mmCIF file of C-alpha atoms in Angstrom:
data_model
loop_
_atom_site.group_PDB
_atom_site.id
_atom_site.type_symbol
_atom_site.label_atom_id
_atom_site.label_comp_id
_atom_site.label_asym_id
_atom_site.label_seq_id
_atom_site.Cartn_x
_atom_site.Cartn_y
_atom_site.Cartn_z
ATOM 1 C CA MET A 1 -48.626 -10.757 47.774
ATOM 2 C CA ILE A 2 -47.016 -11.177 51.663
ATOM 3 C CA VAL A 3 -45.245 -13.451 49.950
ATOM 4 C CA ALA A 4 -43.121 -10.905 47.388
ATOM 5 C CA LEU A 5 -42.798 -8.418 50.405
ATOM 6 C CA ILE A 6 -40.548 -11.275 52.089
ATOM 7 C CA ILE A 7 -38.369 -12.563 49.119
ATOM 8 C CA ALA A 8 -37.545 -8.203 48.739
ATOM 9 C CA CYS A 9 -37.424 -7.593 52.045
ATOM 10 C CA GLU A 10 -34.620 -10.082 52.147
ATOM 11 C CA VAL A 11 -33.569 -9.678 48.446
ATOM 12 C CA GLY A 12 -33.266 -5.415 49.603
ATOM 13 C CA PHE A 13 -31.989 -7.028 53.041
ATOM 14 C CA TRP A 14 -28.295 -7.934 51.121
ATOM 15 C CA ALA A 15 -28.874 -5.284 48.857
ATOM 16 C CA LEU A 16 -28.603 -2.607 50.683
ATOM 17 C CA LEU A 17 -25.676 -4.724 53.398
ATOM 18 C CA ALA A 18 -23.242 -4.750 50.261
ATOM 19 C CA LEU A 19 -24.455 -1.322 49.418
ATOM 20 C CA ALA A 20 -22.398 -0.463 53.233
ATOM 21 C CA LEU A 21 -20.109 -2.627 52.911
ATOM 22 C CA ALA A 22 -18.297 -1.230 49.889
ATOM 23 C CA ALA A 23 -19.246 2.351 50.754
ATOM 24 C CA ARG A 24 -17.104 1.525 54.080
ATOM 25 C CA TYR A 25 -14.422 -0.746 52.470
ATOM 26 C CA LEU A 26 -14.186 0.528 48.885
ATOM 27 C CA LEU A 27 -14.704 4.299 49.071
ATOM 28 C CA ARG A 28 -14.047 5.218 52.637
ATOM 29 C CA TRP A 29 -17.584 6.443 53.179
ATOM 30 C CA ARG A 30 -18.268 5.211 56.511
ATOM 31 C CA ARG A 31 -21.347 8.054 57.247
ATOM 32 C CA THR A 32 -22.450 6.949 53.896
ATOM 33 C CA SER A 33 -22.390 2.763 55.497
ATOM 34 C CA VAL A 34 -23.990 3.553 58.051
ATOM 35 C CA VAL A 35 -26.895 5.298 56.880
ATOM 36 C CA LEU A 36 -27.027 2.530 54.613
ATOM 37 C CA LEU A 37 -27.770 -0.590 57.600
ATOM 38 C CA LEU A 38 -30.087 2.284 59.374
ATOM 39 C CA CYS A 39 -32.024 1.476 56.824
ATOM 40 C CA GLU A 40 -32.276 -2.610 56.723
ATOM 41 C CA PRO A 41 -35.344 -2.066 59.991
ATOM 42 C CA VAL A 42 -36.703 -0.120 57.800
ATOM 43 C CA LEU A 43 -37.068 -3.217 55.613
ATOM 44 C CA GLU A 44 -38.338 -4.974 58.900
ATOM 45 C CA LEU A 45 -40.689 -1.914 59.684
ATOM 46 C CA VAL A 46 -42.735 -2.042 56.059
ATOM 47 C CA LEU A 47 -43.513 -5.444 55.787
ATOM 48 C CA PHE A 48 -44.788 -5.102 59.535
ATOM 49 C CA VAL A 49 -46.648 -2.101 58.426
ATOM 50 C CA VAL A 50 -48.351 -3.754 55.265
ATOM 51 C CA THR A 51 -48.746 -6.640 57.336
ATOM 52 C CA ALA A 52 -50.940 -4.996 59.511
ATOM 53 C CA ILE A 53 -52.729 -3.790 57.126
ATOM 54 C CA ASP A 54 -53.385 -5.915 55.094
ATOM 55 C CA LEU A 55 -55.831 -8.062 57.838
ATOM 56 C CA LYS A 56 -57.016 -4.970 58.685
ATOM 57 C CA ASN A 57 -58.540 -4.703 54.888
ATOM 58 C CA GLY A 58 -60.221 -8.133 55.615
ATOM 59 C CA ALA A 59 -57.928 -10.783 54.491
ATOM 60 C CA GLU A 60 -58.761 -13.592 55.829
ATOM 61 C CA PRO A 61 -55.315 -14.289 58.136
ATOM 62 C CA SER A 62 -53.382 -17.216 56.828
ATOM 63 C CA TRP A 63 -49.833 -18.702 56.202
ATOM 64 C CA GLU A 64 -48.301 -15.741 54.807
ATOM 65 C CA HIS A 65 -48.924 -13.394 57.048
ATOM 66 C CA GLY A 66 -47.898 -15.902 59.112
ATOM 67 C CA LEU A 67 -44.702 -16.706 57.839
ATOM 68 C CA ALA A 68 -43.736 -13.602 57.738
ATOM 69 C CA ALA A 69 -44.016 -13.018 61.465
ATOM 70 C CA LEU A 70 -41.571 -15.404 61.664
ATOM 71 C CA TYR A 71 -39.442 -13.950 59.385
ATOM 72 C CA ILE A 72 -39.408 -10.811 61.266
ATOM 73 C CA GLY A 73 -38.116 -12.600 64.446
ATOM 74 C CA PHE A 74 -35.814 -14.185 62.720
ATOM 75 C CA THR A 75 -34.102 -10.772 61.767
ATOM 76 C CA VAL A 76 -34.372 -9.228 64.823
ATOM 77 C CA GLY A 77 -32.698 -12.322 66.264
ATOM 78 C CA TYR A 78 -30.017 -12.975 63.790
ATOM 79 C CA GLY A 79 -29.569 -9.642 61.534
ATOM 80 C CA HIS A 80 -26.641 -7.820 63.573
ATOM 81 C CA TYR A 81 -25.115 -11.676 63.821
ATOM 82 C CA MET A 82 -24.385 -12.152 60.143
ATOM 83 C CA ILE A 83 -23.720 -8.173 59.546
ATOM 84 C CA ARG A 84 -21.115 -8.282 61.942
ATOM 85 C CA TRP A 85 -20.082 -11.655 60.537
ATOM 86 C CA LEU A 86 -19.861 -10.553 57.085
ATOM 87 C CA ASP A 87 -18.245 -7.280 57.951
ATOM 88 C CA GLY A 88 -15.821 -9.128 59.389
ATOM 89 C CA HIS A 89 -14.897 -10.655 56.968
ATOM 90 C CA ALA A 90 -14.966 -7.390 54.425
ATOM 91 C CA ALA A 91 -12.398 -5.724 56.462
ATOM 92 C CA HIS A 92 -10.065 -8.584 55.567
ATOM 93 C CA ARG A 93 -10.505 -9.426 52.409
ATOM 94 C CA LEU A 94 -11.081 -5.482 51.796
ATOM 95 C CA ALA A 95 -9.418 -3.722 53.815
ATOM 96 C CA GLY A 96 -6.340 -5.251 55.258
ATOM 97 C CA GLY A 97 -8.013 -6.285 58.719
ATOM 98 C CA PRO A 98 -7.257 -9.300 60.615
ATOM 99 C CA LYS A 99 -8.052 -12.406 59.591
ATOM 100 C CA PRO A 100 -11.804 -13.406 61.688
ATOM 101 C CA VAL A 101 -11.943 -15.999 63.948
ATOM 102 C CA GLY A 102 -14.285 -18.880 63.525
ATOM 103 C CA PRO A 103 -16.605 -20.425 66.488
ATOM 104 C CA PRO A 104 -14.466 -22.407 68.490
ATOM 105 C CA LYS A 105 -15.013 -26.445 67.823
ATOM 106 C CA TYR A 106 -14.263 -28.620 70.881
ATOM 107 C CA GLY A 107 -15.815 -28.563 74.472
ATOM 108 C CA MET A 108 -16.975 -26.266 76.807
ATOM 109 C CA ALA A 109 -16.311 -23.474 73.768
ATOM 110 C CA ARG A 110 -18.309 -24.363 71.636
ATOM 111 C CA ALA A 111 -20.845 -25.163 73.864
ATOM 112 C CA ARG A 112 -21.244 -21.699 74.927
ATOM 113 C CA HIS A 113 -20.690 -21.307 70.682
ATOM 114 C CA GLU A 114 -24.026 -23.136 71.049
ATOM 115 C CA GLY A 115 -25.729 -21.227 73.995
ATOM 116 C CA ALA A 116 -25.233 -17.779 72.791
ATOM 117 C CA LEU A 117 -26.750 -19.087 69.156
ATOM 118 C CA TRP A 118 -30.020 -19.778 70.700
ATOM 119 C CA LEU A 119 -30.219 -17.162 73.020
ATOM 120 C CA ARG A 120 -31.190 -15.516 69.662
ATOM 121 C CA THR A 121 -33.359 -18.376 68.544
ATOM 122 C CA VAL A 122 -34.733 -16.915 71.180
ATOM 123 C CA VAL A 123 -34.998 -13.535 70.528
ATOM 124 C CA ALA A 124 -36.497 -14.361 67.495
ATOM 125 C CA ALA A 125 -39.101 -16.538 68.352
ATOM 126 C CA GLY A 126 -39.911 -14.036 71.049
ATOM 127 C CA VAL A 127 -40.703 -11.435 68.450
ATOM 128 C CA ALA A 128 -42.535 -13.746 66.934
ATOM 129 C CA LEU A 129 -44.728 -15.421 69.028
ATOM 130 C CA ALA A 130 -44.901 -11.422 70.540
ATOM 131 C CA LEU A 131 -46.051 -10.543 66.590
ATOM 132 C CA LEU A 132 -48.938 -13.564 66.050
ATOM 133 C CA GLN A 133 -50.311 -12.518 69.501
ATOM 134 C CA ALA A 134 -50.899 -9.350 69.014
ATOM 135 C CA ALA A 135 -52.042 -10.231 65.554
ATOM 136 C CA VAL A 136 -54.622 -12.701 66.549
ATOM 137 C CA TRP A 137 -55.979 -10.475 69.281
ATOM 138 C CA TYR A 138 -56.140 -7.956 66.591
ATOM 139 C CA VAL A 139 -58.191 -10.257 64.304
ATOM 140 C CA GLY A 140 -59.707 -11.165 67.626
ATOM 141 C CA ASP A 141 -63.412 -14.146 68.165
ATOM 142 C CA ASP A 142 -64.401 -13.452 64.282
ATOM 143 C CA GLY A 143 -61.515 -14.445 62.105
ATOM 144 C CA ASN A 144 -59.793 -18.051 62.076
ATOM 145 C CA VAL A 145 -56.471 -17.744 63.463
ATOM 146 C CA ALA A 146 -55.907 -21.306 63.270
ATOM 147 C CA SER A 147 -52.913 -20.656 61.182
ATOM 148 C CA LEU A 148 -51.676 -17.609 63.542
ATOM 149 C CA ARG A 149 -51.444 -20.256 66.237
ATOM 150 C CA SER A 150 -50.081 -22.870 64.380
ATOM 151 C CA PHE A 151 -46.674 -20.702 63.360
ATOM 152 C CA GLN A 152 -46.373 -19.646 66.892
ATOM 153 C CA TRP A 153 -46.332 -23.451 67.488
ATOM 154 C CA VAL A 154 -43.057 -23.516 64.538
ATOM 155 C CA ALA A 155 -41.437 -21.053 66.414
ATOM 156 C CA LEU A 156 -41.445 -22.398 70.156
ATOM 157 C CA ARG A 157 -40.702 -26.021 68.487
ATOM 158 C CA ALA A 158 -37.971 -24.284 66.684
ATOM 159 C CA ALA A 159 -37.060 -22.617 69.314
ATOM 160 C CA GLY A 160 -37.360 -25.981 71.684
ATOM 161 C CA ILE A 161 -35.404 -28.136 68.953
ATOM 162 C CA HIS A 162 -32.157 -25.729 68.947
ATOM 163 C CA GLY A 163 -32.691 -25.763 73.380
ATOM 164 C CA LEU A 164 -32.143 -29.318 73.063
ATOM 165 C CA VAL A 165 -28.878 -29.083 70.402
ATOM 166 C CA ALA A 166 -27.077 -26.772 72.875
ATOM 167 C CA LEU A 167 -27.795 -27.945 75.736
ATOM 168 C CA ALA A 168 -25.992 -32.000 74.367
ATOM 169 C CA TYR A 169 -22.797 -30.066 73.234
ATOM 170 C CA THR A 170 -22.907 -28.990 77.582
ATOM 171 C CA ILE A 171 -24.716 -32.615 78.210
ATOM 172 C CA TRP A 172 -21.975 -33.742 75.405
ATOM 173 C CA PRO A 173 -18.812 -31.704 74.929
ATOM 174 C CA LYS A 174 -17.575 -32.496 71.520
ATOM 175 C CA LYS A 175 -13.892 -33.879 72.248
ATOM 176 C CA ALA A 176 -10.755 -32.299 70.690
ATOM 177 C CA PRO A 177 -8.487 -33.794 68.371
ATOM 178 C CA VAL A 178 -4.602 -35.075 70.384
ATOM 179 C CA GLY A 179 -3.225 -31.542 70.331
ATOM 180 C CA ALA A 180 -6.625 -28.988 69.536
ATOM 181 C CA GLU A 181 -7.061 -28.167 72.764
ATOM 182 C CA GLU A 182 -4.534 -25.983 73.226
ATOM 183 C CA ALA A 183 -5.883 -24.135 69.304
ATOM 184 C CA GLU A 184 -9.067 -23.939 70.899
ATOM 185 C CA ARG A 185 -8.490 -21.840 73.599
ATOM 186 C CA GLU A 186 -6.670 -19.610 71.687
ATOM 187 C CA LYS A 187 -8.720 -19.102 68.839
ATOM 188 C CA GLU A 188 -11.272 -18.216 72.311
ATOM 189 C CA ARG A 189 -9.339 -15.858 73.693
ATOM 190 C CA ALA A 190 -8.180 -13.966 69.886
ATOM 191 C CA GLY A 191 -11.642 -14.442 69.940
ATOM 192 C CA GLY A 192 -12.366 -12.256 73.194
ATOM 193 C CA SER A 193 -10.030 -9.902 72.450
ATOM 194 C CA VAL A 194 -11.237 -9.094 68.385
ATOM 195 C CA ALA A 195 -14.847 -8.725 70.706
ATOM 196 C CA GLY A 196 -13.900 -6.803 73.255
ATOM 197 C CA GLY A 197 -11.612 -4.250 70.847
ATOM 198 C CA GLY A 198 -14.360 -3.053 68.375
ATOM 199 C CA GLY A 199 -11.971 -4.944 65.781
ATOM 200 C CA ARG A 200 -11.179 -2.762 62.790
ATOM 201 C CA GLY A 201 -14.159 -4.469 61.058
ATOM 202 C CA ALA A 202 -16.430 -4.321 63.701
ATOM 203 C CA VAL A 203 -20.072 -3.009 62.730
ATOM 204 C CA ALA A 204 -21.399 1.142 64.166
#
């Protein structure tokens, strides 16, 4: 049941996002789009409550509960990032907004970008670890919490591996081809300008 609910939450996430973007850029219903976007966290809340109820009713802790914690953590860490990315593309395609600036590819600009993504992974892992630890305490010594502990290690390994990847970009920055370094600097400045000004397609 938990796996089916995770799939339903994922489908619901993209469905709500598509409806919100359509309402904002096709129908010009900005308030409606904001309401739809505010419904996104409700999906994770429902998953959390159902998982807690499942454990309360005596269900044996399993990989399904661990997967639910990882999913909620990932959504917390990366959900807003994905929404902003898609919103920028929708604004460009549907409302004549500026073309979204892609992430930098070379040098320390790329290293900073990878570092920012790693911080999101740390947040995702932290949320998952907290939820899993709460489940361990809730089940107590009488239950089998090995699967929950194993998913805690999965969250830690994911954050650790991503951290090593981000560190590698800092220690060995990817060098730009001849003539591309200045273009990368311009792209980074443009990206900072769009982020600072909110942009036409910025999510409220």
